[in-house]
mmCIF file with all atom_site columns, C-alpha atoms in Angstrom:
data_model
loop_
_atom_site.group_PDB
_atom_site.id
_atom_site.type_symbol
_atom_site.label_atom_id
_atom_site.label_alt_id
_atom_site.label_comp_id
_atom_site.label_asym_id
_atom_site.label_entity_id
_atom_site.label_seq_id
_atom_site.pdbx_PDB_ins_code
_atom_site.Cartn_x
_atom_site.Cartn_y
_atom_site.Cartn_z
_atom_site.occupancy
_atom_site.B_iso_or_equiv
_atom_site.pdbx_formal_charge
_atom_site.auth_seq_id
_atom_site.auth_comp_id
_atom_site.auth_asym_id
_atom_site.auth_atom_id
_atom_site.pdbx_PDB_model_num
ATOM 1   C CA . UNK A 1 1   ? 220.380 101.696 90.170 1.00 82.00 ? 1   UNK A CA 1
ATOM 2   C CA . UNK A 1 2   ? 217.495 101.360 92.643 1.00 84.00 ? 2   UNK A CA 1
ATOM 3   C CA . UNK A 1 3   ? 216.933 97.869  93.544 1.00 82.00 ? 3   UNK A CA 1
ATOM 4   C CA . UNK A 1 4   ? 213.140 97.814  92.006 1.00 86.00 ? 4   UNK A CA 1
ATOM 5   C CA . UNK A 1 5   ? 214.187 98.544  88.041 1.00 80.00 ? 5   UNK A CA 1
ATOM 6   C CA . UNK A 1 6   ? 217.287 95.586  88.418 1.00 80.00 ? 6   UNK A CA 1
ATOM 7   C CA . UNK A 1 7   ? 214.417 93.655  89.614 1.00 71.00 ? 7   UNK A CA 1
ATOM 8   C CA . UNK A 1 8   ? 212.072 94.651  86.645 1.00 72.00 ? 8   UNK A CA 1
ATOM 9   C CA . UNK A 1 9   ? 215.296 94.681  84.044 1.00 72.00 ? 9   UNK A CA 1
ATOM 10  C CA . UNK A 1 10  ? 215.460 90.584  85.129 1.00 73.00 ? 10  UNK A CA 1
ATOM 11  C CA . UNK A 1 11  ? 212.429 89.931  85.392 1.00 74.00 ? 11  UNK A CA 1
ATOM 12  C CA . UNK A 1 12  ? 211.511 91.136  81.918 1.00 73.00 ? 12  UNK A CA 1
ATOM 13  C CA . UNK A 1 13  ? 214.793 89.413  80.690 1.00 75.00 ? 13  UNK A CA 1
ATOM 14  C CA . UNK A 1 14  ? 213.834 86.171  82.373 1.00 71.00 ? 14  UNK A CA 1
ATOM 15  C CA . UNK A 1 15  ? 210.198 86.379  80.600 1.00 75.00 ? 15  UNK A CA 1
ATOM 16  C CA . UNK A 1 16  ? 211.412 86.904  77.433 1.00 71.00 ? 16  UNK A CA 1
ATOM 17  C CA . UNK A 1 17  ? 214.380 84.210  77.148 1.00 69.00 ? 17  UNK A CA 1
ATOM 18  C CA . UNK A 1 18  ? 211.853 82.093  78.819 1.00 65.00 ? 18  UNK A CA 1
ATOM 19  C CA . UNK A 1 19  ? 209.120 82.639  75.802 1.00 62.00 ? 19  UNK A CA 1
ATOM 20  C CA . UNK A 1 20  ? 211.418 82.315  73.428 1.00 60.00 ? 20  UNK A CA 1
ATOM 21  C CA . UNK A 1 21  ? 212.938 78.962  74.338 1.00 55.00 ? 21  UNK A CA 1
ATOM 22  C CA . UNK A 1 22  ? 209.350 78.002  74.706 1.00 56.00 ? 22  UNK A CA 1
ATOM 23  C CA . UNK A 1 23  ? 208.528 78.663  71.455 1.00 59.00 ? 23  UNK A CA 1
ATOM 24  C CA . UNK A 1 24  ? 212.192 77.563  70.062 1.00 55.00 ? 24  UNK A CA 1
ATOM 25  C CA . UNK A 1 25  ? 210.950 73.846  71.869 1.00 49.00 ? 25  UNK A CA 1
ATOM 26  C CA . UNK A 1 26  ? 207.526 74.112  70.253 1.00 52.00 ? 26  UNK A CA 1
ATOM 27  C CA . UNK A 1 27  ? 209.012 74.925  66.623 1.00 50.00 ? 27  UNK A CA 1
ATOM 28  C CA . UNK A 1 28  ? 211.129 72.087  67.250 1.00 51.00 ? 28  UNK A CA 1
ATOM 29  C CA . UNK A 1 29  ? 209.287 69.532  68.609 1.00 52.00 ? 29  UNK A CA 1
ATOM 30  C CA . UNK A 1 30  ? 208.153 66.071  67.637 1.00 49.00 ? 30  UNK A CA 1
ATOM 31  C CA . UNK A 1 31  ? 204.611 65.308  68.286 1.00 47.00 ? 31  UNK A CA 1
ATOM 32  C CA . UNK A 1 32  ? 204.396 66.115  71.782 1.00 48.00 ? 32  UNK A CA 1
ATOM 33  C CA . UNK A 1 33  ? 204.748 63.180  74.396 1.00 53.00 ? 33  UNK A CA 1
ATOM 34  C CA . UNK A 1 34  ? 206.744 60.781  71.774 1.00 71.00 ? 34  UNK A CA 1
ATOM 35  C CA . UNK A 1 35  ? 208.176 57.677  71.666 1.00 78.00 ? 35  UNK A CA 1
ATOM 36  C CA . UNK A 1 36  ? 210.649 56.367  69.257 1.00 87.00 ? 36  UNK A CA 1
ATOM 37  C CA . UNK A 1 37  ? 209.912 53.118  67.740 1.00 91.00 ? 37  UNK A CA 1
ATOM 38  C CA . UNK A 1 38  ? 213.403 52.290  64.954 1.00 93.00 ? 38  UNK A CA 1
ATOM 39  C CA . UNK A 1 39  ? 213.543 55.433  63.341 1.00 96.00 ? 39  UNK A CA 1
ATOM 40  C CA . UNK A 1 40  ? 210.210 56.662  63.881 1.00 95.00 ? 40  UNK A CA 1
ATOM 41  C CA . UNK A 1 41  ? 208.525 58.454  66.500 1.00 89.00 ? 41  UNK A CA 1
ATOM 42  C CA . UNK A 1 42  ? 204.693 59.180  67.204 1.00 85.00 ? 42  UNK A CA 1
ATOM 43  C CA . UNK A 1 43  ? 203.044 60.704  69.410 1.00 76.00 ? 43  UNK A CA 1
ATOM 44  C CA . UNK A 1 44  ? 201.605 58.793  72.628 1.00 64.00 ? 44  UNK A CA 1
ATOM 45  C CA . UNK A 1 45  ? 199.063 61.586  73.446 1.00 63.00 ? 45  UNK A CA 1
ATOM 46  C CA . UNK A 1 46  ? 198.065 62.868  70.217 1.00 59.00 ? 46  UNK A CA 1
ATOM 47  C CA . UNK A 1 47  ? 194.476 62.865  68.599 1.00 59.00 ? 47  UNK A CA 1
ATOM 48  C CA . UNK A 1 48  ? 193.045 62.083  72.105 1.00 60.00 ? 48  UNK A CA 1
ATOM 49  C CA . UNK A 1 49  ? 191.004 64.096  74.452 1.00 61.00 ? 49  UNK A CA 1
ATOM 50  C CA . UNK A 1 50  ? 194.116 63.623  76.897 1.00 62.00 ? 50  UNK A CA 1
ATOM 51  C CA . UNK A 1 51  ? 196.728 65.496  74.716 1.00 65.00 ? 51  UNK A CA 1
ATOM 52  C CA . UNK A 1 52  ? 199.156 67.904  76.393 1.00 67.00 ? 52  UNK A CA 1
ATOM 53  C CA . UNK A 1 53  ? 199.988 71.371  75.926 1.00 72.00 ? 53  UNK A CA 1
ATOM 54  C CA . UNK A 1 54  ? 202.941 71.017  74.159 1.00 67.00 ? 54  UNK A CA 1
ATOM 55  C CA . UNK A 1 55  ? 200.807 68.361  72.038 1.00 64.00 ? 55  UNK A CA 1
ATOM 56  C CA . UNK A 1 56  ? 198.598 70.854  71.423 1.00 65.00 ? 56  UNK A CA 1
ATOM 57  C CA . UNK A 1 57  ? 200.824 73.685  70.813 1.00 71.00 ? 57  UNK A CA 1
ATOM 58  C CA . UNK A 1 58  ? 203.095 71.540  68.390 1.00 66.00 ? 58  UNK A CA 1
ATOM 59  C CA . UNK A 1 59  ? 200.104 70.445  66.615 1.00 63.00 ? 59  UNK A CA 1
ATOM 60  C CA . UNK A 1 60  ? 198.960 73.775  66.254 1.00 67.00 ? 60  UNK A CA 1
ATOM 61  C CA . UNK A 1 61  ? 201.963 75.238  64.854 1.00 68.00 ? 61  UNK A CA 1
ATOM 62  C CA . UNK A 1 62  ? 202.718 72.571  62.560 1.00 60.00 ? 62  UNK A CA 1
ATOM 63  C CA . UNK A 1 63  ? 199.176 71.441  61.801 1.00 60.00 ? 63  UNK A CA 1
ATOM 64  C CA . UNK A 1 64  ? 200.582 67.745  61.199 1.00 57.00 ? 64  UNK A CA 1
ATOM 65  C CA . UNK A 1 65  ? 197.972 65.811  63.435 1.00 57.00 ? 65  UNK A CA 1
ATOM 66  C CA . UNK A 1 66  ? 194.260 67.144  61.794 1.00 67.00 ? 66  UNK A CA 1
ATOM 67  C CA . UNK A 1 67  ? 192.530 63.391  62.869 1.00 81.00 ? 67  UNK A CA 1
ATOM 68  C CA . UNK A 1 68  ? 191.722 61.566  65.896 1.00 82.00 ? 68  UNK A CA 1
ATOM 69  C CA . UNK A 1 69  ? 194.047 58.590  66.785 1.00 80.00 ? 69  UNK A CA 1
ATOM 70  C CA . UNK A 1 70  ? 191.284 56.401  65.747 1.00 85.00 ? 70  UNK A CA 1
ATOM 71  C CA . UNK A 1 71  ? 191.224 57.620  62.381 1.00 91.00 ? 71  UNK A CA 1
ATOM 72  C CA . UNK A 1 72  ? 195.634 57.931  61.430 1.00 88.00 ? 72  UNK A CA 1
ATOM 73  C CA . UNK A 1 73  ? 198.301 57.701  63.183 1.00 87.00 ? 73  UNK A CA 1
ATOM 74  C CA . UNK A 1 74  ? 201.340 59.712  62.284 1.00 87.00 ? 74  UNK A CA 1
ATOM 75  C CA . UNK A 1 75  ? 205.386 58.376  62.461 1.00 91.00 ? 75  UNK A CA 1
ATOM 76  C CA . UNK A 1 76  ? 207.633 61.048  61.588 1.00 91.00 ? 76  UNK A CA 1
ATOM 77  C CA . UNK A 1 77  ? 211.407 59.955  60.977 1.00 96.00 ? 77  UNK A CA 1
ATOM 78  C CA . UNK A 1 78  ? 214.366 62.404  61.043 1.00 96.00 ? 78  UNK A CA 1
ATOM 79  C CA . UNK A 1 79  ? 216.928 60.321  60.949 1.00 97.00 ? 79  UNK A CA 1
ATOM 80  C CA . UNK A 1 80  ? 217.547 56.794  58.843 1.00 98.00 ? 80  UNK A CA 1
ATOM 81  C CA . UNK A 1 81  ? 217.619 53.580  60.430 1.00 97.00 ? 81  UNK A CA 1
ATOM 82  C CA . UNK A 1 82  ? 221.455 54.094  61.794 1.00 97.00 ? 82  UNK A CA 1
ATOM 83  C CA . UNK A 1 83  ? 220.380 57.152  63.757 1.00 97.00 ? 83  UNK A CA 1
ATOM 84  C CA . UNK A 1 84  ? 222.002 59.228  61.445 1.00 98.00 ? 84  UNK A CA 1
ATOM 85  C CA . UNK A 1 85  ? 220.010 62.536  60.655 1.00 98.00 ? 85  UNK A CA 1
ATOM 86  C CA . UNK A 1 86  ? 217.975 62.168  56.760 1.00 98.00 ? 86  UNK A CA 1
ATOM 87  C CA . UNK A 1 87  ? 220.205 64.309  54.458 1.00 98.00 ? 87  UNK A CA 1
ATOM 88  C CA . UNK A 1 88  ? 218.399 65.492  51.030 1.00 97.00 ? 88  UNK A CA 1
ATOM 89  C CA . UNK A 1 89  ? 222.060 65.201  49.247 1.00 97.00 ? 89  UNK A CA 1
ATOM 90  C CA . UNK A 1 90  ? 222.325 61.121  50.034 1.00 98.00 ? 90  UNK A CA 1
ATOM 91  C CA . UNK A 1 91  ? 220.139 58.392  48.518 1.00 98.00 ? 91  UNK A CA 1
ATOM 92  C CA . UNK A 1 92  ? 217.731 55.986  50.972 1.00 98.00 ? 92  UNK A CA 1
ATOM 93  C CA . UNK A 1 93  ? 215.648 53.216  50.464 1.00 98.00 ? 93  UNK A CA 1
ATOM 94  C CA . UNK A 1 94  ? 213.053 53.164  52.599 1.00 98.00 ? 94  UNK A CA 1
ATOM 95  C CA . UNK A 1 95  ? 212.045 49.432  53.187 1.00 97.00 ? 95  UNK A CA 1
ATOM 96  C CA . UNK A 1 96  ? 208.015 48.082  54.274 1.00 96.00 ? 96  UNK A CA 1
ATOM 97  C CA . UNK A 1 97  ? 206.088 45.274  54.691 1.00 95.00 ? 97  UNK A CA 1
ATOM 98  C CA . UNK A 1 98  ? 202.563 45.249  54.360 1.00 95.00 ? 98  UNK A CA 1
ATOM 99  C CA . UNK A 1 99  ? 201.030 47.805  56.936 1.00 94.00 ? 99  UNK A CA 1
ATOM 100 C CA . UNK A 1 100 ? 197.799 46.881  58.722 1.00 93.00 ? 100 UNK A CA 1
ATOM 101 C CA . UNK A 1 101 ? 196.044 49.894  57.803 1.00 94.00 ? 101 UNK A CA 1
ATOM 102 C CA . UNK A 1 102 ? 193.358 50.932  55.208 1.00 96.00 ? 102 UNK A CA 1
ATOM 103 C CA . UNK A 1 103 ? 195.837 53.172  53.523 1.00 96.00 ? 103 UNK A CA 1
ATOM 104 C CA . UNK A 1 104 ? 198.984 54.618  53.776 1.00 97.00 ? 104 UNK A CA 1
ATOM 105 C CA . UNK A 1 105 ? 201.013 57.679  52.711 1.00 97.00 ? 105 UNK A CA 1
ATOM 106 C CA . UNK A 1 106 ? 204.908 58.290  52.848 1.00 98.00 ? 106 UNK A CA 1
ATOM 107 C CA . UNK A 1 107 ? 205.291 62.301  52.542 1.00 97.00 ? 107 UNK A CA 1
ATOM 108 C CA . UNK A 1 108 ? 209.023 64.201  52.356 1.00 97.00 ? 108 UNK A CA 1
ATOM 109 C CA . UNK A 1 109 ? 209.180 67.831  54.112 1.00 95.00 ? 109 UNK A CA 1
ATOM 110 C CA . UNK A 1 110 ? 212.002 70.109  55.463 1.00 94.00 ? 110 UNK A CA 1
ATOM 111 C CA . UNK A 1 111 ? 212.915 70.437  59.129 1.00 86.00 ? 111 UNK A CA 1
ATOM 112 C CA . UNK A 1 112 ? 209.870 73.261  59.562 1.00 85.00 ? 112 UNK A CA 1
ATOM 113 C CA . UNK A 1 113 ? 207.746 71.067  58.578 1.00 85.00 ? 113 UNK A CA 1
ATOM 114 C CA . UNK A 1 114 ? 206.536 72.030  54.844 1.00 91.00 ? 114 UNK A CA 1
ATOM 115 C CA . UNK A 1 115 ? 206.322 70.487  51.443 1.00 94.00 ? 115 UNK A CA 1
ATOM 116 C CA . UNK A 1 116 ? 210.116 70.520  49.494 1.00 96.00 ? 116 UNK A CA 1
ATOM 117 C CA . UNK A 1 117 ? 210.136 71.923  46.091 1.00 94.00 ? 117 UNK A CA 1
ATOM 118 C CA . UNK A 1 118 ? 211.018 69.454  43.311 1.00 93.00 ? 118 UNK A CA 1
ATOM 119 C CA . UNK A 1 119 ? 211.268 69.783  39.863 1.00 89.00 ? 119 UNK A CA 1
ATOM 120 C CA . UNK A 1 120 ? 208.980 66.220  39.803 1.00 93.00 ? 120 UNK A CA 1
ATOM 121 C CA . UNK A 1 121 ? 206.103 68.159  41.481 1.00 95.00 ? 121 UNK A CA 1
ATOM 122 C CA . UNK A 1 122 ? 206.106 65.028  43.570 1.00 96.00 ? 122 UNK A CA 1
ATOM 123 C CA . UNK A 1 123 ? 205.642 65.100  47.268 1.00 96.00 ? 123 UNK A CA 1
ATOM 124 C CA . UNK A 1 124 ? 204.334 61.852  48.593 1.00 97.00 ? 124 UNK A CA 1
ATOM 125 C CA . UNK A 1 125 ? 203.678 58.370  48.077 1.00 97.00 ? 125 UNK A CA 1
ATOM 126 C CA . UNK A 1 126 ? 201.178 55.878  48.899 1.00 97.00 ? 126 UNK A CA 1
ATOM 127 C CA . UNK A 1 127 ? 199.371 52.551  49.408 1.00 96.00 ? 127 UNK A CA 1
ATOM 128 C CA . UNK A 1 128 ? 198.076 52.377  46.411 1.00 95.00 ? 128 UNK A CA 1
ATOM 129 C CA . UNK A 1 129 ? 201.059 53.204  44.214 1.00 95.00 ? 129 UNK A CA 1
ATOM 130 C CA . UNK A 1 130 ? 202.994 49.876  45.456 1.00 94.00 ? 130 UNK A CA 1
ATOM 131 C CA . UNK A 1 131 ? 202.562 46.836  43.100 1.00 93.00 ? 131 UNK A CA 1
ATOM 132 C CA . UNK A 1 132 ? 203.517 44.725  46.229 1.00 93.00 ? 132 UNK A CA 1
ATOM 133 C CA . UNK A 1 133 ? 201.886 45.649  49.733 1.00 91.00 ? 133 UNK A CA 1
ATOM 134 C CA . UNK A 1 134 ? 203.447 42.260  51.117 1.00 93.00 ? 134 UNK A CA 1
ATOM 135 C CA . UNK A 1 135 ? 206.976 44.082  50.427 1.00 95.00 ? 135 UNK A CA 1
ATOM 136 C CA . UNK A 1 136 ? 207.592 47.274  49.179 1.00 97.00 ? 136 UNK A CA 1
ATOM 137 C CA . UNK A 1 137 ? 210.662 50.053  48.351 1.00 97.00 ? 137 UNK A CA 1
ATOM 138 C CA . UNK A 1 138 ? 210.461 53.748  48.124 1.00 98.00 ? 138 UNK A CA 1
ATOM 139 C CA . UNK A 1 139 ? 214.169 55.766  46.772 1.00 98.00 ? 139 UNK A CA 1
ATOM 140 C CA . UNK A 1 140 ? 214.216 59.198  48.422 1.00 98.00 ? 140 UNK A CA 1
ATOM 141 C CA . UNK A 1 141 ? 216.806 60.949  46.680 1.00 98.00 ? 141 UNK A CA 1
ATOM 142 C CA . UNK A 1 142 ? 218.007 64.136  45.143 1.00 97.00 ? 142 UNK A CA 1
ATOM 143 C CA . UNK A 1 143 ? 218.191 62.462  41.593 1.00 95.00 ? 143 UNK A CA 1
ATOM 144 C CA . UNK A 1 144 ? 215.663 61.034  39.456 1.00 95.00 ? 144 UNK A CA 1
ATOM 145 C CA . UNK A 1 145 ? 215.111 56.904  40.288 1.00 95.00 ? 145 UNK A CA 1
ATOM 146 C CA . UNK A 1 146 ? 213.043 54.717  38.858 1.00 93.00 ? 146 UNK A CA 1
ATOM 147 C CA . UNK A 1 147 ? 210.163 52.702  40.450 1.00 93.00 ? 147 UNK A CA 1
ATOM 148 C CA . UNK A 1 148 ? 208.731 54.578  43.445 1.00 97.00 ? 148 UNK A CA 1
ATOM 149 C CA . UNK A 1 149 ? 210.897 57.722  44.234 1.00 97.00 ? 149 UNK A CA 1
ATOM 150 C CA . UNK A 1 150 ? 210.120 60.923  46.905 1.00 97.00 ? 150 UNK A CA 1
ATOM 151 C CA . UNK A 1 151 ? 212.808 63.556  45.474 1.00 97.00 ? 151 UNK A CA 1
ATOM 152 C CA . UNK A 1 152 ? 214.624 65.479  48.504 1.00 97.00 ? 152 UNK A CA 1
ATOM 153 C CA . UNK A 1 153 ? 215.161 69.146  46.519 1.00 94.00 ? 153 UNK A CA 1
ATOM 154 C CA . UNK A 1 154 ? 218.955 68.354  47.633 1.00 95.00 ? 154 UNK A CA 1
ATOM 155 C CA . UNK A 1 155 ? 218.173 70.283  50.839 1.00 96.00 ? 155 UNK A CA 1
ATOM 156 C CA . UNK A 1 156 ? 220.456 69.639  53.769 1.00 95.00 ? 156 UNK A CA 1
ATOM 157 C CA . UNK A 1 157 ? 217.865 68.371  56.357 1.00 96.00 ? 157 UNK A CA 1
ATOM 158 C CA . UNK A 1 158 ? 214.585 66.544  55.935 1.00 97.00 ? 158 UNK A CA 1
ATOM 159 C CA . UNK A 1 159 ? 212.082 64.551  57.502 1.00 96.00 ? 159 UNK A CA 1
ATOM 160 C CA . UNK A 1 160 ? 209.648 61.904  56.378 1.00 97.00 ? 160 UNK A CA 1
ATOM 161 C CA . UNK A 1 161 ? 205.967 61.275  57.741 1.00 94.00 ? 161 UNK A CA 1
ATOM 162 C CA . UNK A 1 162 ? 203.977 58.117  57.336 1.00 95.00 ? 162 UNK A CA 1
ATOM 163 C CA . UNK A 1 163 ? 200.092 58.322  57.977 1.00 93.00 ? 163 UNK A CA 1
ATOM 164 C CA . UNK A 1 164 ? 198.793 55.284  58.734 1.00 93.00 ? 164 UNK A CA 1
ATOM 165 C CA . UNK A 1 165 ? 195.091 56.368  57.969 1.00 95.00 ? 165 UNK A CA 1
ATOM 166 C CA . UNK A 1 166 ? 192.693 53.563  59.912 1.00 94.00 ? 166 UNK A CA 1
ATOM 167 C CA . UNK A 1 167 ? 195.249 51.654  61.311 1.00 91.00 ? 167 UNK A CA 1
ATOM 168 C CA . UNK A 1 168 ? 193.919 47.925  62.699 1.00 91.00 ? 168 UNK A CA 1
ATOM 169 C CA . UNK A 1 169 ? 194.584 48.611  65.857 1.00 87.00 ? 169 UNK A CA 1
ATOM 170 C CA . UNK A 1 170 ? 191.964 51.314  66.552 1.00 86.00 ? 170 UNK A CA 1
ATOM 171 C CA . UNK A 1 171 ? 194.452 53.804  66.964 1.00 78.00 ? 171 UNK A CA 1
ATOM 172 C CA . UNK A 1 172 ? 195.964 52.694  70.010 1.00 78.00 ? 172 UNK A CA 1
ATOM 173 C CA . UNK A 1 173 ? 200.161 52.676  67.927 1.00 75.00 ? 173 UNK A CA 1
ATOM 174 C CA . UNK A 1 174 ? 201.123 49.523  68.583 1.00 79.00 ? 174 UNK A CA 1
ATOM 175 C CA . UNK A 1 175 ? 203.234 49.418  65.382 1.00 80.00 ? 175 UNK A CA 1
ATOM 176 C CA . UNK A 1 176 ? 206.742 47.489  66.553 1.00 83.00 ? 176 UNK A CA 1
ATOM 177 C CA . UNK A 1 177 ? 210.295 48.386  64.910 1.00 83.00 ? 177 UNK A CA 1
ATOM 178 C CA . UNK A 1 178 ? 209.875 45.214  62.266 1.00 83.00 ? 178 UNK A CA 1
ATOM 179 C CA . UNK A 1 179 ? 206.207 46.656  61.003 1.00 90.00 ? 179 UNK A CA 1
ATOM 180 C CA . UNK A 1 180 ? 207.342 50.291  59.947 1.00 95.00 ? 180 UNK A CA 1
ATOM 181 C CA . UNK A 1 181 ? 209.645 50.781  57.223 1.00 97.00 ? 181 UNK A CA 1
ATOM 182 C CA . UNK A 1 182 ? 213.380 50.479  57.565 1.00 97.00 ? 182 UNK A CA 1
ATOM 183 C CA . UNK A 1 183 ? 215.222 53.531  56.080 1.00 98.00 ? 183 UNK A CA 1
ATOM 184 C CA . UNK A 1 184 ? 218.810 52.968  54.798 1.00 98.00 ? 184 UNK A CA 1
ATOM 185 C CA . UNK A 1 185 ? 221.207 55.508  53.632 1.00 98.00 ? 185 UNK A CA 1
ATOM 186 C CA . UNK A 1 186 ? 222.510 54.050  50.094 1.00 97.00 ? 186 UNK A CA 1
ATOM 187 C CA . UNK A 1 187 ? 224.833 56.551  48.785 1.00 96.00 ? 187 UNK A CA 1
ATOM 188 C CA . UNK A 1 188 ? 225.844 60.435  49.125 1.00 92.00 ? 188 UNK A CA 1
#
């Protein structure tokens, strides 16, 4: 084999593995340049003029992150409060204080990053649903609870997101581990 086609043959081979991790790592990702705060991340670059490329392209792909930082700030959590990974077959309470924001919401999705089917037609929960801002409980869970419940479709993986939507401290996510909700794995 002349020496020019191996060269072609790898360098074809190395453009194409290297596009397709690229876009396995974008698929994947967790809002861009993140930090994990508990359970949570968020992104440190998001919603600002100084975002990334791989802020951008994660945002792009999983259209997650529509409003400036200023205006909500995003956590996303895929695994409970132990580190284990969120399993739509188990039970959690998810655990809150009051957050200093205007308004909150508490959504459920799969690992791709898209609403879960439920027979409850029920996909989120928010600030104004909780009797008790000071303290609050939400059951995600496969089964019917009562009170305030996100139901999990009894898939294998899922993640939860909490918008803080005009969050006190102009944006800037300076939420600390005891401010965002604690999520605890109850029963499987």
């Amino acid at each position: 084999m002349k020496p020019w086609i191996r060269y072609a043959a790898c360098g074809v081979l190395g453009l194409a593995l290297g596009a397709g991790a690229a876009i396995q790592h974008v698929r994947t990702g967790v809002l861009g340049a993140s930090r994990a705060i508990g359970p949570w991340t968020t992104g440190s670059d998001f919603g600002t003029a100084r975002a990334g490329a791989f802020t951008r392209a994660v945002v792009s792909l999983r259209g997650l992150l529509a409003l400036p930082a200023h205006e909500a700030r995003y956590y996303n959590a895929a695994v409970d409060s132990a580190g284990d990974p969120l399993d739509g077959r188990c039970r959690y309470r998810v655990s809150g204080r009051a957050i200093p924001a205007k308004w909150w919401s508490l959504t459920l999705y799969d690992h791709p990053g898209y609403l879960v089917a439920n027979q409850a037609n029920r996909f989120s929960v928010n600030s104004a649903a909780v009797p008790n801002p000071a303290a609050w409980d939400v059951i995600v869970a496969p089964a019917e609870q009562a009170g305030l419940w996100l139901p999990t479709g009894r898939i294998e993986r899922f993640e939860l997101t909490l918008r803080v939507y005009l969050p006190d401290d102009g944006g800037l996510g300076t939420l600390t581990r005891d401010r965002l909700p604690a999520i605890v794995k109850e029963a499987c």
